[in-house]
Amino acid sequence: MQWKPIDIEDKESLTHFFASHKILVSDLTFTNLYLWHYARHISWAILNDCLVIKTQYPNENPFIFYPIHKQNDLNCKKQTLLQLQEICKAKGLTFSIHSLSRVDKEELESLLPDTFDFIYREDRSDYIYSTSELIELKGKKYHKKKTHLNRFVERYAFTYEALGSENLNELIATYQSWFGKISDTASDGLRNEYVGIIESLKQFSRLDFKGGILRVEGKIIAFSFGEPLNNDTAVIHIEKADIEYQGAYQAINREFLAHEWSAYPFVNREEDLGIEGLRKAKQSYQPLFLQEKFDAVLKA
């Protein structure tokens, strides 16, 4: 098989496959793949008319995402999976599939019964929220969030604007400045995220995401970007704010959704990666449910 490292030129090819299905997991958007391909090796191939995406972290076994066929031909998917198993076996590699939705997991079990062990990945499961609830923040369960937001609104005369060619370079320079203050102590994860954000912003005109910016006294103090995941769900990839402005995170979350994503009933705010602080933050926004993800590993 000829695996092609992912590149901005591949956007149209991959997006055609994603658009043919109701994608449920945040991993399978071109922006997400492009954002993180600086942190790990991501490549793709077409086999039996199926799109197969492969990921490999340094010094680890590669894994794939569940194959996508534009007409959802199950026989093509089955043949693809069988061939990939043989390729891995010949190379002495463990064959595994990551970030399976429950729908894909059940389909895989029916295609190749008693072939895989499945591992539920709570740390990789996506948090799904009501868009209208996150915009309105009504009721007791959102009391703390609404309090932080109200303090921000009372304290700062802020403005919201959509990301575009006229403010893109300013945002890049602002985020470079923010990261420069922590670069000496930043983890590898934060460094990889920083590179991915900067490079994705530089390709803004060619990618499909929307962005939003908050300003206070003309200064950028928060930004976010995301894109449609499917016809009823938007996915938020990145949200950053200057923590010197109390309530800035609550404000950019509310304003970005209200201005750009109010037509989508649901919003996917991705996973918590098993990081306790991130888990508490995501749970504090009262998710409707977790979009469960599973890993499938070939039985010994």
mmCIF file with all atom_site columns, C-alpha atoms in Angstrom, residues 61-200:
data_model
loop_
_atom_site.group_PDB
_atom_site.id
_atom_site.type_symbol
_atom_site.label_atom_id
_atom_site.label_alt_id
_atom_site.label_comp_id
_atom_site.label_asym_id
_atom_site.label_entity_id
_atom_site.label_seq_id
_atom_site.pdbx_PDB_ins_code
_atom_site.Cartn_x
_atom_site.Cartn_y
_atom_site.Cartn_z
_atom_site.occupancy
_atom_site.B_iso_or_equiv
_atom_site.pdbx_formal_charge
_atom_site.auth_seq_id
_atom_site.auth_comp_id
_atom_site.auth_asym_id
_atom_site.auth_atom_id
_atom_site.pdbx_PDB_model_num
ATOM 1   C CA . ASN A 1 61  ? 2.516   0.853   16.843 1.00 0.00 ? 61  ASN A CA 1
ATOM 2   C CA . PRO A 1 62  ? 0.462   2.603   14.146 1.00 0.00 ? 62  PRO A CA 1
ATOM 3   C CA . PHE A 1 63  ? -3.330  2.410   14.234 1.00 0.00 ? 63  PHE A CA 1
ATOM 4   C CA . ILE A 1 64  ? -6.106  3.257   11.797 1.00 0.00 ? 64  ILE A CA 1
ATOM 5   C CA . PHE A 1 65  ? -9.516  4.883   11.999 1.00 0.00 ? 65  PHE A CA 1
ATOM 6   C CA . TYR A 1 66  ? -12.497 2.892   10.792 1.00 0.00 ? 66  TYR A CA 1
ATOM 7   C CA . PRO A 1 67  ? -12.539 2.793   6.961  1.00 0.00 ? 67  PRO A CA 1
ATOM 8   C CA . ILE A 1 68  ? -15.022 5.044   5.152  1.00 0.00 ? 68  ILE A CA 1
ATOM 9   C CA . HIS A 1 69  ? -16.690 4.067   1.869  1.00 0.00 ? 69  HIS A CA 1
ATOM 10  C CA . LYS A 1 70  ? -18.731 6.754   0.109  1.00 0.00 ? 70  LYS A CA 1
ATOM 11  C CA . GLN A 1 71  ? -21.636 4.352   -0.549 1.00 0.00 ? 71  GLN A CA 1
ATOM 12  C CA . ASN A 1 72  ? -21.034 2.481   2.719  1.00 0.00 ? 72  ASN A CA 1
ATOM 13  C CA . ASP A 1 73  ? -20.372 -0.775  0.846  1.00 0.00 ? 73  ASP A CA 1
ATOM 14  C CA . LEU A 1 74  ? -19.942 -3.231  3.712  1.00 0.00 ? 74  LEU A CA 1
ATOM 15  C CA . ASN A 1 75  ? -18.221 -5.844  1.560  1.00 0.00 ? 75  ASN A CA 1
ATOM 16  C CA . CYS A 1 76  ? -15.570 -3.305  0.529  1.00 0.00 ? 76  CYS A CA 1
ATOM 17  C CA . LYS A 1 77  ? -15.049 -2.376  4.176  1.00 0.00 ? 77  LYS A CA 1
ATOM 18  C CA . LYS A 1 78  ? -14.709 -6.026  5.165  1.00 0.00 ? 78  LYS A CA 1
ATOM 19  C CA . GLN A 1 79  ? -12.179 -6.758  2.436  1.00 0.00 ? 79  GLN A CA 1
ATOM 20  C CA . THR A 1 80  ? -10.222 -3.649  3.383  1.00 0.00 ? 80  THR A CA 1
ATOM 21  C CA . LEU A 1 81  ? -10.058 -4.677  7.035  1.00 0.00 ? 81  LEU A CA 1
ATOM 22  C CA . LEU A 1 82  ? -8.976  -8.213  6.152  1.00 0.00 ? 82  LEU A CA 1
ATOM 23  C CA . GLN A 1 83  ? -6.227  -6.938  3.853  1.00 0.00 ? 83  GLN A CA 1
ATOM 24  C CA . LEU A 1 84  ? -4.975  -4.489  6.449  1.00 0.00 ? 84  LEU A CA 1
ATOM 25  C CA . GLN A 1 85  ? -4.814  -7.280  9.014  1.00 0.00 ? 85  GLN A CA 1
ATOM 26  C CA . GLU A 1 86  ? -2.630  -9.313  6.665  1.00 0.00 ? 86  GLU A CA 1
ATOM 27  C CA . ILE A 1 87  ? -0.357  -6.343  5.965  1.00 0.00 ? 87  ILE A CA 1
ATOM 28  C CA . CYS A 1 88  ? 0.148   -5.753  9.701  1.00 0.00 ? 88  CYS A CA 1
ATOM 29  C CA . LYS A 1 89  ? 0.737   -9.460  10.316 1.00 0.00 ? 89  LYS A CA 1
ATOM 30  C CA . ALA A 1 90  ? 3.397   -9.586  7.589  1.00 0.00 ? 90  ALA A CA 1
ATOM 31  C CA . LYS A 1 91  ? 5.165   -6.626  9.197  1.00 0.00 ? 91  LYS A CA 1
ATOM 32  C CA . GLY A 1 92  ? 4.898   -8.000  12.728 1.00 0.00 ? 92  GLY A CA 1
ATOM 33  C CA . LEU A 1 93  ? 2.631   -5.145  13.837 1.00 0.00 ? 93  LEU A CA 1
ATOM 34  C CA . THR A 1 94  ? -0.437  -5.246  16.095 1.00 0.00 ? 94  THR A CA 1
ATOM 35  C CA . PHE A 1 95  ? -3.543  -4.362  14.089 1.00 0.00 ? 95  PHE A CA 1
ATOM 36  C CA . SER A 1 96  ? -5.822  -1.916  15.889 1.00 0.00 ? 96  SER A CA 1
ATOM 37  C CA . ILE A 1 97  ? -8.573  0.597   15.117 1.00 0.00 ? 97  ILE A CA 1
ATOM 38  C CA . HIS A 1 98  ? -9.035  3.679   17.293 1.00 0.00 ? 98  HIS A CA 1
ATOM 39  C CA . SER A 1 99  ? -11.856 6.128   17.988 1.00 0.00 ? 99  SER A CA 1
ATOM 40  C CA . LEU A 1 100 ? -14.687 3.878   16.873 1.00 0.00 ? 100 LEU A CA 1
ATOM 41  C CA . SER A 1 101 ? -18.113 5.307   17.578 1.00 0.00 ? 101 SER A CA 1
ATOM 42  C CA . ARG A 1 102 ? -20.619 2.848   19.025 1.00 0.00 ? 102 ARG A CA 1
ATOM 43  C CA . VAL A 1 103 ? -22.283 2.734   15.583 1.00 0.00 ? 103 VAL A CA 1
ATOM 44  C CA . ASP A 1 104 ? -18.993 1.760   13.912 1.00 0.00 ? 104 ASP A CA 1
ATOM 45  C CA . LYS A 1 105 ? -18.178 -0.686  16.699 1.00 0.00 ? 105 LYS A CA 1
ATOM 46  C CA . GLU A 1 106 ? -21.461 -2.521  16.183 1.00 0.00 ? 106 GLU A CA 1
ATOM 47  C CA . GLU A 1 107 ? -20.950 -2.574  12.416 1.00 0.00 ? 107 GLU A CA 1
ATOM 48  C CA . LEU A 1 108 ? -17.429 -3.965  12.837 1.00 0.00 ? 108 LEU A CA 1
ATOM 49  C CA . GLU A 1 109 ? -18.714 -6.673  15.194 1.00 0.00 ? 109 GLU A CA 1
ATOM 50  C CA . SER A 1 110 ? -21.265 -7.726  12.568 1.00 0.00 ? 110 SER A CA 1
ATOM 51  C CA . LEU A 1 111 ? -18.714 -7.702  9.722  1.00 0.00 ? 111 LEU A CA 1
ATOM 52  C CA . LEU A 1 112 ? -16.016 -9.654  11.566 1.00 0.00 ? 112 LEU A CA 1
ATOM 53  C CA . PRO A 1 113 ? -17.600 -11.355 14.589 1.00 0.00 ? 113 PRO A CA 1
ATOM 54  C CA . ASP A 1 114 ? -15.391 -12.631 17.398 1.00 0.00 ? 114 ASP A CA 1
ATOM 55  C CA . THR A 1 115 ? -12.331 -11.022 15.799 1.00 0.00 ? 115 THR A CA 1
ATOM 56  C CA . PHE A 1 116 ? -11.594 -8.008  18.014 1.00 0.00 ? 116 PHE A CA 1
ATOM 57  C CA . ASP A 1 117 ? -11.337 -7.120  21.667 1.00 0.00 ? 117 ASP A CA 1
ATOM 58  C CA . PHE A 1 118 ? -12.951 -3.734  22.335 1.00 0.00 ? 118 PHE A CA 1
ATOM 59  C CA . ILE A 1 119 ? -11.682 -1.192  24.850 1.00 0.00 ? 119 ILE A CA 1
ATOM 60  C CA . TYR A 1 120 ? -13.927 1.670   25.944 1.00 0.00 ? 120 TYR A CA 1
ATOM 61  C CA . ARG A 1 121 ? -11.896 4.910   25.949 1.00 0.00 ? 121 ARG A CA 1
ATOM 62  C CA . GLU A 1 122 ? -13.597 7.342   28.298 1.00 0.00 ? 122 GLU A CA 1
ATOM 63  C CA . ASP A 1 123 ? -10.575 9.649   28.074 1.00 0.00 ? 123 ASP A CA 1
ATOM 64  C CA . ARG A 1 124 ? -11.059 9.879   24.291 1.00 0.00 ? 124 ARG A CA 1
ATOM 65  C CA . SER A 1 125 ? -14.858 10.126  24.268 1.00 0.00 ? 125 SER A CA 1
ATOM 66  C CA . ASP A 1 126 ? -16.321 13.435  23.089 1.00 0.00 ? 126 ASP A CA 1
ATOM 67  C CA . TYR A 1 127 ? -18.445 15.738  25.250 1.00 0.00 ? 127 TYR A CA 1
ATOM 68  C CA . ILE A 1 128 ? -21.740 16.683  23.553 1.00 0.00 ? 128 ILE A CA 1
ATOM 69  C CA . TYR A 1 129 ? -23.738 19.718  24.699 1.00 0.00 ? 129 TYR A CA 1
ATOM 70  C CA . SER A 1 130 ? -26.915 21.587  23.830 1.00 0.00 ? 130 SER A CA 1
ATOM 71  C CA . THR A 1 131 ? -25.855 24.640  21.833 1.00 0.00 ? 131 THR A CA 1
ATOM 72  C CA . SER A 1 132 ? -28.819 26.712  23.025 1.00 0.00 ? 132 SER A CA 1
ATOM 73  C CA . GLU A 1 133 ? -28.119 25.852  26.664 1.00 0.00 ? 133 GLU A CA 1
ATOM 74  C CA . LEU A 1 134 ? -24.492 26.949  26.387 1.00 0.00 ? 134 LEU A CA 1
ATOM 75  C CA . ILE A 1 135 ? -25.593 30.219  24.798 1.00 0.00 ? 135 ILE A CA 1
ATOM 76  C CA . GLU A 1 136 ? -28.323 30.988  27.349 1.00 0.00 ? 136 GLU A CA 1
ATOM 77  C CA . LEU A 1 137 ? -26.745 29.482  30.507 1.00 0.00 ? 137 LEU A CA 1
ATOM 78  C CA . LYS A 1 138 ? -30.157 29.360  32.196 1.00 0.00 ? 138 LYS A CA 1
ATOM 79  C CA . GLY A 1 139 ? -30.983 27.607  35.434 1.00 0.00 ? 139 GLY A CA 1
ATOM 80  C CA . LYS A 1 140 ? -29.269 26.462  38.593 1.00 0.00 ? 140 LYS A CA 1
ATOM 81  C CA . LYS A 1 141 ? -26.868 24.048  36.891 1.00 0.00 ? 141 LYS A CA 1
ATOM 82  C CA . TYR A 1 142 ? -25.234 26.935  35.017 1.00 0.00 ? 142 TYR A CA 1
ATOM 83  C CA . HIS A 1 143 ? -25.198 29.349  37.957 1.00 0.00 ? 143 HIS A CA 1
ATOM 84  C CA . LYS A 1 144 ? -21.391 29.436  38.343 1.00 0.00 ? 144 LYS A CA 1
ATOM 85  C CA . LYS A 1 145 ? -20.814 29.844  34.610 1.00 0.00 ? 145 LYS A CA 1
ATOM 86  C CA . LYS A 1 146 ? -23.382 32.623  34.381 1.00 0.00 ? 146 LYS A CA 1
ATOM 87  C CA . THR A 1 147 ? -21.796 34.387  37.364 1.00 0.00 ? 147 THR A CA 1
ATOM 88  C CA . HIS A 1 148 ? -18.350 34.353  35.700 1.00 0.00 ? 148 HIS A CA 1
ATOM 89  C CA . LEU A 1 149 ? -19.882 35.580  32.455 1.00 0.00 ? 149 LEU A CA 1
ATOM 90  C CA . ASN A 1 150 ? -21.835 38.367  34.147 1.00 0.00 ? 150 ASN A CA 1
ATOM 91  C CA . ARG A 1 151 ? -18.692 39.612  35.905 1.00 0.00 ? 151 ARG A CA 1
ATOM 92  C CA . PHE A 1 152 ? -16.892 39.705  32.564 1.00 0.00 ? 152 PHE A CA 1
ATOM 93  C CA . VAL A 1 153 ? -19.745 41.602  30.904 1.00 0.00 ? 153 VAL A CA 1
ATOM 94  C CA . GLU A 1 154 ? -19.973 44.087  33.801 1.00 0.00 ? 154 GLU A CA 1
ATOM 95  C CA . ARG A 1 155 ? -16.233 44.665  33.995 1.00 0.00 ? 155 ARG A CA 1
ATOM 96  C CA . TYR A 1 156 ? -15.221 44.853  30.329 1.00 0.00 ? 156 TYR A CA 1
ATOM 97  C CA . ALA A 1 157 ? -16.586 46.631  27.295 1.00 0.00 ? 157 ALA A CA 1
ATOM 98  C CA . PHE A 1 158 ? -15.895 43.803  24.856 1.00 0.00 ? 158 PHE A CA 1
ATOM 99  C CA . THR A 1 159 ? -16.558 43.278  21.178 1.00 0.00 ? 159 THR A CA 1
ATOM 100 C CA . TYR A 1 160 ? -16.883 40.083  19.164 1.00 0.00 ? 160 TYR A CA 1
ATOM 101 C CA . GLU A 1 161 ? -15.741 39.652  15.581 1.00 0.00 ? 161 GLU A CA 1
ATOM 102 C CA . ALA A 1 162 ? -15.510 36.747  13.173 1.00 0.00 ? 162 ALA A CA 1
ATOM 103 C CA . LEU A 1 163 ? -12.061 35.593  12.130 1.00 0.00 ? 163 LEU A CA 1
ATOM 104 C CA . GLY A 1 164 ? -11.155 36.760  8.631  1.00 0.00 ? 164 GLY A CA 1
ATOM 105 C CA . SER A 1 165 ? -8.341  38.000  6.438  1.00 0.00 ? 165 SER A CA 1
ATOM 106 C CA . GLU A 1 166 ? -8.420  41.428  8.088  1.00 0.00 ? 166 GLU A CA 1
ATOM 107 C CA . ASN A 1 167 ? -7.611  40.178  11.596 1.00 0.00 ? 167 ASN A CA 1
ATOM 108 C CA . LEU A 1 168 ? -5.871  36.842  10.938 1.00 0.00 ? 168 LEU A CA 1
ATOM 109 C CA . ASN A 1 169 ? -2.272  38.072  11.134 1.00 0.00 ? 169 ASN A CA 1
ATOM 110 C CA . GLU A 1 170 ? -3.027  40.022  14.306 1.00 0.00 ? 170 GLU A CA 1
ATOM 111 C CA . LEU A 1 171 ? -4.439  36.881  15.930 1.00 0.00 ? 171 LEU A CA 1
ATOM 112 C CA . ILE A 1 172 ? -1.379  34.842  14.923 1.00 0.00 ? 172 ILE A CA 1
ATOM 113 C CA . ALA A 1 173 ? 0.931   37.487  16.423 1.00 0.00 ? 173 ALA A CA 1
ATOM 114 C CA . THR A 1 174 ? -1.182  37.664  19.589 1.00 0.00 ? 174 THR A CA 1
ATOM 115 C CA . TYR A 1 175 ? -1.142  33.915  20.147 1.00 0.00 ? 175 TYR A CA 1
ATOM 116 C CA . GLN A 1 176 ? 2.605   33.787  19.455 1.00 0.00 ? 176 GLN A CA 1
ATOM 117 C CA . SER A 1 177 ? 3.036   36.414  22.163 1.00 0.00 ? 177 SER A CA 1
ATOM 118 C CA . TRP A 1 178 ? 0.880   34.457  24.627 1.00 0.00 ? 178 TRP A CA 1
ATOM 119 C CA . PHE A 1 179 ? 2.789   31.258  24.048 1.00 0.00 ? 179 PHE A CA 1
ATOM 120 C CA . GLY A 1 180 ? 6.129   33.035  24.274 1.00 0.00 ? 180 GLY A CA 1
ATOM 121 C CA . LYS A 1 181 ? 5.377   33.768  27.938 1.00 0.00 ? 181 LYS A CA 1
ATOM 122 C CA . ILE A 1 182 ? 5.123   30.054  28.785 1.00 0.00 ? 182 ILE A CA 1
ATOM 123 C CA . SER A 1 183 ? 7.332   28.466  26.127 1.00 0.00 ? 183 SER A CA 1
ATOM 124 C CA . ASP A 1 184 ? 10.198  27.701  28.533 1.00 0.00 ? 184 ASP A CA 1
ATOM 125 C CA . THR A 1 185 ? 7.974   25.555  30.759 1.00 0.00 ? 185 THR A CA 1
ATOM 126 C CA . ALA A 1 186 ? 5.442   24.259  28.216 1.00 0.00 ? 186 ALA A CA 1
ATOM 127 C CA . SER A 1 187 ? 4.941   20.509  27.884 1.00 0.00 ? 187 SER A CA 1
ATOM 128 C CA . ASP A 1 188 ? 5.474   18.704  24.604 1.00 0.00 ? 188 ASP A CA 1
ATOM 129 C CA . GLY A 1 189 ? 1.689   18.474  24.279 1.00 0.00 ? 189 GLY A CA 1
ATOM 130 C CA . LEU A 1 190 ? 1.279   22.245  24.559 1.00 0.00 ? 190 LEU A CA 1
ATOM 131 C CA . ARG A 1 191 ? 4.138   22.840  22.135 1.00 0.00 ? 191 ARG A CA 1
ATOM 132 C CA . ASN A 1 192 ? 2.578   20.510  19.577 1.00 0.00 ? 192 ASN A CA 1
ATOM 133 C CA . GLU A 1 193 ? -0.805  22.178  20.032 1.00 0.00 ? 193 GLU A CA 1
ATOM 134 C CA . TYR A 1 194 ? 0.794   25.604  19.570 1.00 0.00 ? 194 TYR A CA 1
ATOM 135 C CA . VAL A 1 195 ? 2.437   24.596  16.278 1.00 0.00 ? 195 VAL A CA 1
ATOM 136 C CA . GLY A 1 196 ? -0.806  23.054  15.055 1.00 0.00 ? 196 GLY A CA 1
ATOM 137 C CA . ILE A 1 197 ? -2.824  26.160  15.894 1.00 0.00 ? 197 ILE A CA 1
ATOM 138 C CA . ILE A 1 198 ? -0.376  28.537  14.219 1.00 0.00 ? 198 ILE A CA 1
ATOM 139 C CA . GLU A 1 199 ? -0.085  26.429  11.064 1.00 0.00 ? 199 GLU A CA 1
ATOM 140 C CA . SER A 1 200 ? -3.862  25.942  10.867 1.00 0.00 ? 200 SER A CA 1
#
